[in-house]
Coordinates of C-alpha atoms in Angstrom, one line a residue:
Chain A
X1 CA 142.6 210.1 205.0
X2 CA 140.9 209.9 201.6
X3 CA 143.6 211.7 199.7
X4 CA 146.3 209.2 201.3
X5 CA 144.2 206.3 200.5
X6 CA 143.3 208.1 196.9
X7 CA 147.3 208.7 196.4
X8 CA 148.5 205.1 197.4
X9 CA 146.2 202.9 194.7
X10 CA 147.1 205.4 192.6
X11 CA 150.9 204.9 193.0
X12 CA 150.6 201.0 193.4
X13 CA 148.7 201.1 189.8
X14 CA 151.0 203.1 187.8
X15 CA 153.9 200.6 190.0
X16 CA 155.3 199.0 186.1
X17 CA 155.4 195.5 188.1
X18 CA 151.6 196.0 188.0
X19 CA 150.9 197.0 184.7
X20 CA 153.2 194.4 183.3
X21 CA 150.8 191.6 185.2
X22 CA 147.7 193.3 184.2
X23 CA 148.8 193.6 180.6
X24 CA 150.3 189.6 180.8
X25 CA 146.8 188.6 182.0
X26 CA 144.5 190.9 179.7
X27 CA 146.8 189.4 176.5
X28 CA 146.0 185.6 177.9
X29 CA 142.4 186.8 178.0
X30 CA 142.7 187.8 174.5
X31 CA 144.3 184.5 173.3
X32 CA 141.6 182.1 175.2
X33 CA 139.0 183.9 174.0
X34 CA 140.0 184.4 170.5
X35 CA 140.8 180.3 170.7
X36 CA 137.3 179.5 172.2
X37 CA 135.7 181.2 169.6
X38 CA 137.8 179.5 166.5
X39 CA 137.3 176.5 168.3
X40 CA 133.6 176.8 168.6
X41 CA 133.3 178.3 164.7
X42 CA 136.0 175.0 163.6
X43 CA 133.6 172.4 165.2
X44 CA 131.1 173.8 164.1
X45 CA 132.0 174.4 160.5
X46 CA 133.6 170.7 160.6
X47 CA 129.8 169.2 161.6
X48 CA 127.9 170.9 158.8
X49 CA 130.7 169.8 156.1
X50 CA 130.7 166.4 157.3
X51 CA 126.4 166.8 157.5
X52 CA 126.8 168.2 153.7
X53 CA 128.9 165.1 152.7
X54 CA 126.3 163.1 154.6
X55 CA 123.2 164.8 153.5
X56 CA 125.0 164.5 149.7
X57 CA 125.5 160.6 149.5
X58 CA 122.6 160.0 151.4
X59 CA 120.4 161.6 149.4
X60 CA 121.6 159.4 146.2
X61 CA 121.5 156.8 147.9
X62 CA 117.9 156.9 148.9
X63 CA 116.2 158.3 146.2
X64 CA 117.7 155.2 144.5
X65 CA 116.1 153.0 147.0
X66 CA 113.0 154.7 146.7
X67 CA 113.0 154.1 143.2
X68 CA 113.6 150.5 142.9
X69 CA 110.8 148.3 141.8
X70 CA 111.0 144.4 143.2
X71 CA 108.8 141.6 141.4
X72 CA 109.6 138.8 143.9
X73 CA 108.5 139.8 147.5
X74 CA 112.5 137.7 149.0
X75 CA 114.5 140.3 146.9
X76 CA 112.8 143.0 148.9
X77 CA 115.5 144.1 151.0
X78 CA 117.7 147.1 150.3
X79 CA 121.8 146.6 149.8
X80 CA 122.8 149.2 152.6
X81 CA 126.5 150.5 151.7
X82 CA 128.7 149.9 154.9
X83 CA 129.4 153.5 155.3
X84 CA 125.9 154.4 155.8
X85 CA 125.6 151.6 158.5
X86 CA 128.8 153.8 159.8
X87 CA 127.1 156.9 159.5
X88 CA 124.0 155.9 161.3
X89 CA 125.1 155.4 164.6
X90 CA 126.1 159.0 164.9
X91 CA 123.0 160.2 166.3
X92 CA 123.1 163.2 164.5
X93 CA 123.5 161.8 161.3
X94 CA 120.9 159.1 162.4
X95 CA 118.0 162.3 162.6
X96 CA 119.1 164.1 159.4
X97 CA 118.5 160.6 158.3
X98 CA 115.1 160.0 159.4
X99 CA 113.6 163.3 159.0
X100 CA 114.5 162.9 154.9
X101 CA 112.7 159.8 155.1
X102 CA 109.3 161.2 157.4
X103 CA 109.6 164.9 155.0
X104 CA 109.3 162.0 151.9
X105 CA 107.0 159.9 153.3
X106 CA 104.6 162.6 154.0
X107 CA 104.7 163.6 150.0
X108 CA 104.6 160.2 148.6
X109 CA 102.3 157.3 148.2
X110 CA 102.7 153.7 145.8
X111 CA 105.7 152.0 145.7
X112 CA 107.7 155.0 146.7
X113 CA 106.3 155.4 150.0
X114 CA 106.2 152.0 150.7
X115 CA 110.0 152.0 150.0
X116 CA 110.6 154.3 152.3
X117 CA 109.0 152.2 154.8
X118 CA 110.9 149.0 154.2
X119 CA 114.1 151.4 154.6
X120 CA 113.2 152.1 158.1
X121 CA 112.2 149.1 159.3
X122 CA 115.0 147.3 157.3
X123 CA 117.7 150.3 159.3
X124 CA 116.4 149.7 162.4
X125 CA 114.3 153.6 162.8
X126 CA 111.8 152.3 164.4
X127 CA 113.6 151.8 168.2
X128 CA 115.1 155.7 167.9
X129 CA 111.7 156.9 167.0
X130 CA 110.4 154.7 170.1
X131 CA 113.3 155.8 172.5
X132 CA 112.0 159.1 171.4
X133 CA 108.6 158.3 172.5
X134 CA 109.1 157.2 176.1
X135 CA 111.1 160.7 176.5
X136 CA 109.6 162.8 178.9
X137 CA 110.5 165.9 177.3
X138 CA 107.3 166.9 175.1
X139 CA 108.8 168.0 172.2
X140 CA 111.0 164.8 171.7
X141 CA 107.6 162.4 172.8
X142 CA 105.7 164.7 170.0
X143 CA 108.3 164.0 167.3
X144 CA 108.4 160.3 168.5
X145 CA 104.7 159.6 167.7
X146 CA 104.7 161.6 164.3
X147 CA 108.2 159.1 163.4
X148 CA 106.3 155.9 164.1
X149 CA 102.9 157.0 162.4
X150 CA 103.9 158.5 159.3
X151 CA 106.1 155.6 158.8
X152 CA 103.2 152.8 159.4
X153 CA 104.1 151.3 162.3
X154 CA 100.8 150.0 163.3
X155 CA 102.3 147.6 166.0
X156 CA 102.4 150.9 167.9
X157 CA 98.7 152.5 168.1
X158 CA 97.8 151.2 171.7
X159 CA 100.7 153.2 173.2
X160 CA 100.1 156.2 170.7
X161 CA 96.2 156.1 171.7
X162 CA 96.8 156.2 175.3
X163 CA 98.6 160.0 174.6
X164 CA 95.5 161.0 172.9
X165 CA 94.3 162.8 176.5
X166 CA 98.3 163.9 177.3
X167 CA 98.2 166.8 179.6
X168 CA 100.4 168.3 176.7
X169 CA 99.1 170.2 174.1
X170 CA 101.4 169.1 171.4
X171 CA 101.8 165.4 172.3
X172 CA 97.8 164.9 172.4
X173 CA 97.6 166.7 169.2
X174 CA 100.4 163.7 167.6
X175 CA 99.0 160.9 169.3
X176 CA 95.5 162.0 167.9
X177 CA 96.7 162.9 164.4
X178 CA 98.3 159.1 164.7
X179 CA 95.3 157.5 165.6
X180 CA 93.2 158.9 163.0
X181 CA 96.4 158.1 160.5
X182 CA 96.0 154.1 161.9
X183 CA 92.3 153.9 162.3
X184 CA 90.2 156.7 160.3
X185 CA 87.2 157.2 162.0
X186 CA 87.0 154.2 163.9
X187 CA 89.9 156.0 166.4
X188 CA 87.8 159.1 166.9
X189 CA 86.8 156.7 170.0
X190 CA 89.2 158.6 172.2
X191 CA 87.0 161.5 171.9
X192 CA 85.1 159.8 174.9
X193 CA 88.1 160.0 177.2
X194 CA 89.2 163.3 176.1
X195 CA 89.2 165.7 179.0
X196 CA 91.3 168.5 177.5
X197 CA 90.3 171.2 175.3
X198 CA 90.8 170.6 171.1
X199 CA 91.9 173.8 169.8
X200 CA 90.3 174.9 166.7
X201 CA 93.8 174.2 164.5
X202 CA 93.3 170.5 165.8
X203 CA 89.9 170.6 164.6
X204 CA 90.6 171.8 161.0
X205 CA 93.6 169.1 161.1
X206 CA 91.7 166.1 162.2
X207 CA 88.6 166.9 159.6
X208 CA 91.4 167.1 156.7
X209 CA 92.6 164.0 157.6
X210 CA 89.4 162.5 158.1
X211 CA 88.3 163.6 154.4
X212 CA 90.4 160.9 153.1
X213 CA 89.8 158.2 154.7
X214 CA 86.6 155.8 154.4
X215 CA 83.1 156.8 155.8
X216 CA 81.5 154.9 157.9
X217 CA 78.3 155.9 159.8
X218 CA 79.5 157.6 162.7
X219 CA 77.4 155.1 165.5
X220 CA 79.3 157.0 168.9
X221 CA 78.4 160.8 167.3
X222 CA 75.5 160.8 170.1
X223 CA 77.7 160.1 172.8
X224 CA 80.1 162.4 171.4
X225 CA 77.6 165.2 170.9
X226 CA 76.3 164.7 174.6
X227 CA 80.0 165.2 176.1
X228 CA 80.9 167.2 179.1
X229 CA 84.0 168.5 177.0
X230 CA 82.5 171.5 175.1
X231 CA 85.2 171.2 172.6
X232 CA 84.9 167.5 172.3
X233 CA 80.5 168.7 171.4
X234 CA 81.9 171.3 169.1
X235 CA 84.3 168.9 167.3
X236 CA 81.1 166.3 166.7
X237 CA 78.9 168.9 165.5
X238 CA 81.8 169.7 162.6
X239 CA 82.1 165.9 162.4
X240 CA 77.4 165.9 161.9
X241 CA 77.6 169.0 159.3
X242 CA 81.3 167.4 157.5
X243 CA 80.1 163.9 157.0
X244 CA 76.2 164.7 157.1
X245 CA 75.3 162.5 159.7
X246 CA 71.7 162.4 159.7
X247 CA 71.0 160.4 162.2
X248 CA 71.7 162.4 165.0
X249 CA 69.1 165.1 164.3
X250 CA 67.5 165.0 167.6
X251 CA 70.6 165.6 169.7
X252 CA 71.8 168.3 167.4
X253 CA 69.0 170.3 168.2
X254 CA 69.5 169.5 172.0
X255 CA 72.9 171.4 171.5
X256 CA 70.6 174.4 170.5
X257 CA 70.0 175.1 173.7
X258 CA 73.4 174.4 175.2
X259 CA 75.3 176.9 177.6
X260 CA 77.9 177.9 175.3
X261 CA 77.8 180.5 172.5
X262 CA 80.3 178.0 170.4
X263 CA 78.6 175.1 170.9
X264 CA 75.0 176.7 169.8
X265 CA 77.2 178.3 166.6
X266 CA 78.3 174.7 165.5
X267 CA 74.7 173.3 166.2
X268 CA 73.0 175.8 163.9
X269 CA 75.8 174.9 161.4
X270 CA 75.1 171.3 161.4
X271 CA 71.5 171.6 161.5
X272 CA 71.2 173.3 158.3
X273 CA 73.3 170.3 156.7
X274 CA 71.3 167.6 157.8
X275 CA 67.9 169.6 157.4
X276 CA 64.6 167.9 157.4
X277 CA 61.0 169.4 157.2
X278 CA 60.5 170.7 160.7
X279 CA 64.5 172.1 161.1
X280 CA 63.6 175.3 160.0
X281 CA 60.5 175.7 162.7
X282 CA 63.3 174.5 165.2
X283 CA 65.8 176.7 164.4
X284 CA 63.8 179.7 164.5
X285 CA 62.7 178.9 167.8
X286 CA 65.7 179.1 169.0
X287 CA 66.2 182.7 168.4
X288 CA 64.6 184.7 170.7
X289 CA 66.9 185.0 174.0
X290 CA 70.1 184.2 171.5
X291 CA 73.0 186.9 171.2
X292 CA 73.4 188.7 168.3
X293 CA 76.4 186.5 166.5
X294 CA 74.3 183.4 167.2
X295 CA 70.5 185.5 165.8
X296 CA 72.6 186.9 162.6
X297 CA 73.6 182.9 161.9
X298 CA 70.3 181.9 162.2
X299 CA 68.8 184.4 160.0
X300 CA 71.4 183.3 157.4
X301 CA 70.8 179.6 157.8
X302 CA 67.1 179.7 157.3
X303 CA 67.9 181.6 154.2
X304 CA 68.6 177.7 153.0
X305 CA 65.7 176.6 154.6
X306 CA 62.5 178.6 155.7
X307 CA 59.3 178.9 153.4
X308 CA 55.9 180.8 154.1
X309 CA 55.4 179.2 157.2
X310 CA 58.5 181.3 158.9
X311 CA 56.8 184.9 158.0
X312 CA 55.6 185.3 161.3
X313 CA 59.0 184.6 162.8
X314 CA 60.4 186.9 160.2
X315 CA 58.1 189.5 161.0
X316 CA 59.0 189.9 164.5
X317 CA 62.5 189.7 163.5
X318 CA 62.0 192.7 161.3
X319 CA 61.7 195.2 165.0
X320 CA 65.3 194.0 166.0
X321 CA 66.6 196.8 167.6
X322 CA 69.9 196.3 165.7
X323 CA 70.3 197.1 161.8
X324 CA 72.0 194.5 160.6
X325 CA 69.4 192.0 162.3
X326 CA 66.6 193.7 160.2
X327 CA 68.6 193.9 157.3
X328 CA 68.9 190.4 157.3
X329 CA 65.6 189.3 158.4
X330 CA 64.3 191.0 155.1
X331 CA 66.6 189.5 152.8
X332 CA 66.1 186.0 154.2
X333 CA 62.4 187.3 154.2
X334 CA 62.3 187.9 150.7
X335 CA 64.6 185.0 149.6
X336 CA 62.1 182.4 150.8
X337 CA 58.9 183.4 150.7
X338 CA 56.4 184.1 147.9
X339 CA 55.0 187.4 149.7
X340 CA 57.8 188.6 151.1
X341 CA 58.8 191.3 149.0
X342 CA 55.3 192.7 148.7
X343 CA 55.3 192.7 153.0
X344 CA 58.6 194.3 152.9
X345 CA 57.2 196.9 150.7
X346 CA 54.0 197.7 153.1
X347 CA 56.5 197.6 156.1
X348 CA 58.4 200.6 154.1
X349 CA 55.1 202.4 154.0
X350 CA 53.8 202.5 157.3
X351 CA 57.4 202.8 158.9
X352 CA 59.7 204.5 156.3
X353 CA 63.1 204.7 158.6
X354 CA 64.7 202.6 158.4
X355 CA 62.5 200.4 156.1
X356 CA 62.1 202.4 152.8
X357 CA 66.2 201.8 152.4
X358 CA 66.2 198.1 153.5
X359 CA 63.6 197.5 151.1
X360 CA 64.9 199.3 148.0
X361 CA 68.5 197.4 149.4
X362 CA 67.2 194.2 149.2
X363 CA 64.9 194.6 145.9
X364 CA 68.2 195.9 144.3
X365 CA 70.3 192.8 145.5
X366 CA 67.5 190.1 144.6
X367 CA 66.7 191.9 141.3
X368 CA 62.8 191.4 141.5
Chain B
X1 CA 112.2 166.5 127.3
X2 CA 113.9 169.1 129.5
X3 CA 111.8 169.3 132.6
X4 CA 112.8 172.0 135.6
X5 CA 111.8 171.4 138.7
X6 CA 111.5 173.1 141.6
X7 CA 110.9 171.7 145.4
X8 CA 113.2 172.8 148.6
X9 CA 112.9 169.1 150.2
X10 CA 115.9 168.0 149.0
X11 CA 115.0 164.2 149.1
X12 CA 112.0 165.1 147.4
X13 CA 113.9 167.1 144.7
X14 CA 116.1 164.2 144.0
X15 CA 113.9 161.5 143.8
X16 CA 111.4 163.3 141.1
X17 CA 114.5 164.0 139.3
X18 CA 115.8 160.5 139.2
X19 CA 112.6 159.1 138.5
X20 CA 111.8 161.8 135.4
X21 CA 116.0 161.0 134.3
X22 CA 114.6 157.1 134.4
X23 CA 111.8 158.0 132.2
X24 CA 114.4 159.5 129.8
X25 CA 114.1 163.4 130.8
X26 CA 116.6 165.9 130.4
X27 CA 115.9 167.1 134.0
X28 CA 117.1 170.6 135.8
X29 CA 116.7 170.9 139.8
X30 CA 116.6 173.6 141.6
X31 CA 115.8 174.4 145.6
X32 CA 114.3 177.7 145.3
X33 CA 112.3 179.6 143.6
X34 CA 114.5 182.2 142.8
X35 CA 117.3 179.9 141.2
X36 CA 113.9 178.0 139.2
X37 CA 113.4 181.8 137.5
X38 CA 116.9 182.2 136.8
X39 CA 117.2 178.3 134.9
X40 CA 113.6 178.6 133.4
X41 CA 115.1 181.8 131.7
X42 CA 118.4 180.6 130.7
X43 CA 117.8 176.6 130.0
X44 CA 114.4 177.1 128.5
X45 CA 112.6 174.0 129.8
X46 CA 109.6 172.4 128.4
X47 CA 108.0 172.0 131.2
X48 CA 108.3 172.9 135.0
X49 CA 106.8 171.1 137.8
X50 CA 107.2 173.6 140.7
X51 CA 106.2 173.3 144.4
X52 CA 103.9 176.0 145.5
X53 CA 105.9 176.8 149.6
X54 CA 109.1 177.8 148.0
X55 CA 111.9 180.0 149.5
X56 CA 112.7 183.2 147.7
X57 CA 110.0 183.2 145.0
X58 CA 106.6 180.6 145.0
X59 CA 105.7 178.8 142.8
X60 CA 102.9 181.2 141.9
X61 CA 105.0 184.0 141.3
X62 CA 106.9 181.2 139.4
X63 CA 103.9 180.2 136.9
X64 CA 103.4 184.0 136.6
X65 CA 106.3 184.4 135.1
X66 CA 107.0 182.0 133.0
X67 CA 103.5 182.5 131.7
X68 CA 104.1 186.2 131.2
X69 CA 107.1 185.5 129.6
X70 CA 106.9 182.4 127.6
X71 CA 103.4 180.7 127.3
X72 CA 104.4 177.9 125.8
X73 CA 106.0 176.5 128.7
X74 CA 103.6 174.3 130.5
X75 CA 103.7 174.3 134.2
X76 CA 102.7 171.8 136.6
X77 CA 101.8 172.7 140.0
X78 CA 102.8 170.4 143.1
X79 CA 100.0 171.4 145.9
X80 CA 99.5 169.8 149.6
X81 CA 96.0 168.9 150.5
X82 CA 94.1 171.9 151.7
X83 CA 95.6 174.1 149.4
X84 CA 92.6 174.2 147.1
X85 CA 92.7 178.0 146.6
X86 CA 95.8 178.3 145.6
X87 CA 95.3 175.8 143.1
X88 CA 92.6 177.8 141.8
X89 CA 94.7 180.6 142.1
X90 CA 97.7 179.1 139.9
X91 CA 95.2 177.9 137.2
X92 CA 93.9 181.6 137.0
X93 CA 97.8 182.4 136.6
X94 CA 98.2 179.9 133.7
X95 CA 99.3 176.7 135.2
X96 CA 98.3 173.7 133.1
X97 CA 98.3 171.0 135.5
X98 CA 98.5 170.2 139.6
X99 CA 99.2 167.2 141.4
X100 CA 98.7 166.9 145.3
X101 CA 101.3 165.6 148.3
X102 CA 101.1 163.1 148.8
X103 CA 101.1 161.8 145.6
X104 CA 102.8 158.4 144.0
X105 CA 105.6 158.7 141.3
X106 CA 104.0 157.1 138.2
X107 CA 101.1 159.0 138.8
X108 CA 103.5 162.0 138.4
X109 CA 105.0 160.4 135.0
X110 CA 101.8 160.6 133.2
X111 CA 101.0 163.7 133.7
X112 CA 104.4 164.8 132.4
X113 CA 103.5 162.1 129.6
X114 CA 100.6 163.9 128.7
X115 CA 102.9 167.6 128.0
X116 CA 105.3 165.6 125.7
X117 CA 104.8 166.7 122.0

């Protein structure tokens, strides 16, 4: 039965009628496929020439613009050749558009940048970067709210600030970035309503920002340091030691004894910044019961800030179980104390391992 | 004063050049770093104001070779905020000058002012 069935598709296969139709169809594959695929590389090619020609003129065009200096505020407004009027409502050509404008704006200032501005307002940006941001796809919203703050539209903060607590990463990172752009540190105020975490990049990005705008005496840090959002704590305490903010001493060293290892890291930081007389005495308290990353900081904080009074403290520190501890403990020891070399020295004598080499360690590296 | 310069935004790269052509500069362009080597050693500039992110070559490896090469080239060095280090690391290499992003056009003029003989 199998060899019948085996021996008739065989014979119906070889049948030429057959082959011809399978060879017809196969060539008609061929020839769709080969024409997909010069049709998909023409199109292609065709949109990056006509972006080149685009990009080209556009270019010229704008740099010219950016250029020009106006004495009488009426003559402000740019002559916009009709072609580029054209060329704009192709929405591609529209985004290679603005992003040459935001890329410039971000490296400019003066007169320049504030060309650039007038160009987008006076070509009508501004409602493609807002269409942008009321998409609901996050990548689109994100790009929307870095559009309409890089190019100063202040008209726009209140929808910007209420993204500052988006449930996505990326837009809340903008819409922060924008506030801090419109406000300084007067917007910081949605740190009070921020329920998700601030990664550490945010952190960095938000202070560098901060550093050129204008100081003012940070009256919320309190609130801020007292958050439920451990990140939000963390961000204020870089915010206390950054912009030494001594007025919130007090509730810096409440964040001493807070639950998380970061948070207690940041506190210590901050501390030593905005250090008065008793700081020291505090932060040594704090060090029994600490782990070992947050003991080792301490020991290298109060090398800023301890004086005889910490030798008892720095005595007990010295039978740390853990090398490195000791090690420190007697530099820090010796750095800040009038005695401390000479106890360091006695310490060698009646307990040689491992003091004898810690000693002669830390006499070479203070060169006493 | 013939004045290379070197930035991969293209906008960017246009405007100084137009602006440093208004100021009455013989001015060279280039995208990337490795075209900037290959003018700086066949046009000679006076100066080269060179971004530091380039493709191909940076602009440190740029201000190490011109200043390895021909000292009396001055270099100025475009740096975004944050980039302190580098900076420090460019002026250990030679550079003569830096400006940061963002950073207005007529403040760039007088630096170059300030390299004209």
């Amino acid at each position: 039965m199998y060899r019948l069935l085996r021996k008739d598709f065989i014979e119906r296969i070889i049948n030429p009628a057959f082959l011809d139709s399978a060879i017809l169809f196969f060539l008609f594959l061929i020839v769709f496929l080969v024409s997909l695929i010069y049709y998909f590389l023409y199109t292609k090619k065709n949109r990056h020439r006509l972006r080149m020609s685009v990009k080209k003129s556009f270019e010229l065009w704008i740099s010219k613009a950016i250029l020009e200096e106006y004495d009488d505020e009426s003559e402000s407004a740019f002559h916009i050749p009709e072609k580029f009027l054209k060329h704009f409502k192709s929405p591609e050509k529209r985004a290679y558009a603005v992003d040459e404008l935001v890329n410039s704006k971000k490296n400019l200032t003066g007169s320049a940048a504030e060309n650039i501005v007038k160009l987008y307002d006076q070509l009508q940006f501004k409602k493609y970067s807002l269409k942008k941001f009321n998409d609901n796809r996050w990548y689109i919203k994100a790009k929307g709210i870095q559009e309409l703050y890089i190019m100063d539209q202040a008209d726009t903060l209140t929808k910007i600030y209420k993204h500052t607590n988006s449930s996505n990463e990326f837009v809340r990172m903008e819409a922060q970035t924008g506030v801090i752009h419109f406000s300084g540190f007067e917007g910081l105020r949605f740190l009070e309503l921020l329920s998700y975490p601030m990664t550490e990049w945010q952190q960095i990005k938000l202070l560098e920002q901060l550093r050129s705008k204008t100081l003012i005496e940070l009256k919320r840090l309190p609130i801020w340091l007292k958050s439920a959002n451990d990140s939000v704590v963390i961000f204020a305490l870089k915010l206390t030691d950054e912009f030494q903010q001594y007025h919130v001493h007090d509730e810096v060293v409440s964040c001493l004894k807070h639950q998380n290892e970061e948070v207690r890291i940041a506190a210590v930081k901050a501390l030593k910044r905005i250090a008065n007389e008793e700081s020291a005495e505090i932060i040594a308290a704090g060090y029994v019961g600490e782990t070992e990353k947050v003991k080792l900081l301490i020991l290298r904080s109060l090398n800023m800030l301890a004086d005889d009074k910490q030798i008892p403290f720095f005595l007990k520190a010295l039978d740390e179980s853990d090398d490195t501890l000791k090690l420190n403990a007697a530099r820090t020891l010796v750095s800040t104390t009038n005695e401390g070399l000479n106890i360091l020295e006695k310490r060698a004598k009646i307990q040689p391992d491992p003091f004898r080499s810690i000693f002669l360690h830390v006499k070479a590296e203070s060169g006493l | 004063m013939r004045i290379l310069v070197a930035e991969d935004e293209a906008l960017m790269l246009r405007t100084i050049e137009l602006k440093l052509k208004k100021d009455g500069h013989d001015v060279i362009g280039c995208s990337d770093g490795k075209q900037a080597l290959q003018q700086i050693a066949e046009q000679q500039p006076d100066l080269v104001i060179t971004d530091i992110m380039l493709p191909f070559a940076s602009g440190l490896e740029i201000v190490q070779e011109v200043k390895k090469y021909e000292k009396k080239i001055s270099v100025i060095v475009l740096s975004a905020m944050g980039q302190e280090k580098t900076v420090e690391e460019a002026f250990s290499l030679g550079a003569d000058d830096y400006v940061t992003k963002p950073f207005s056009l007529s403040e760039l003029s007088i630096r170059v002012k300030r390299f004209q003989r």
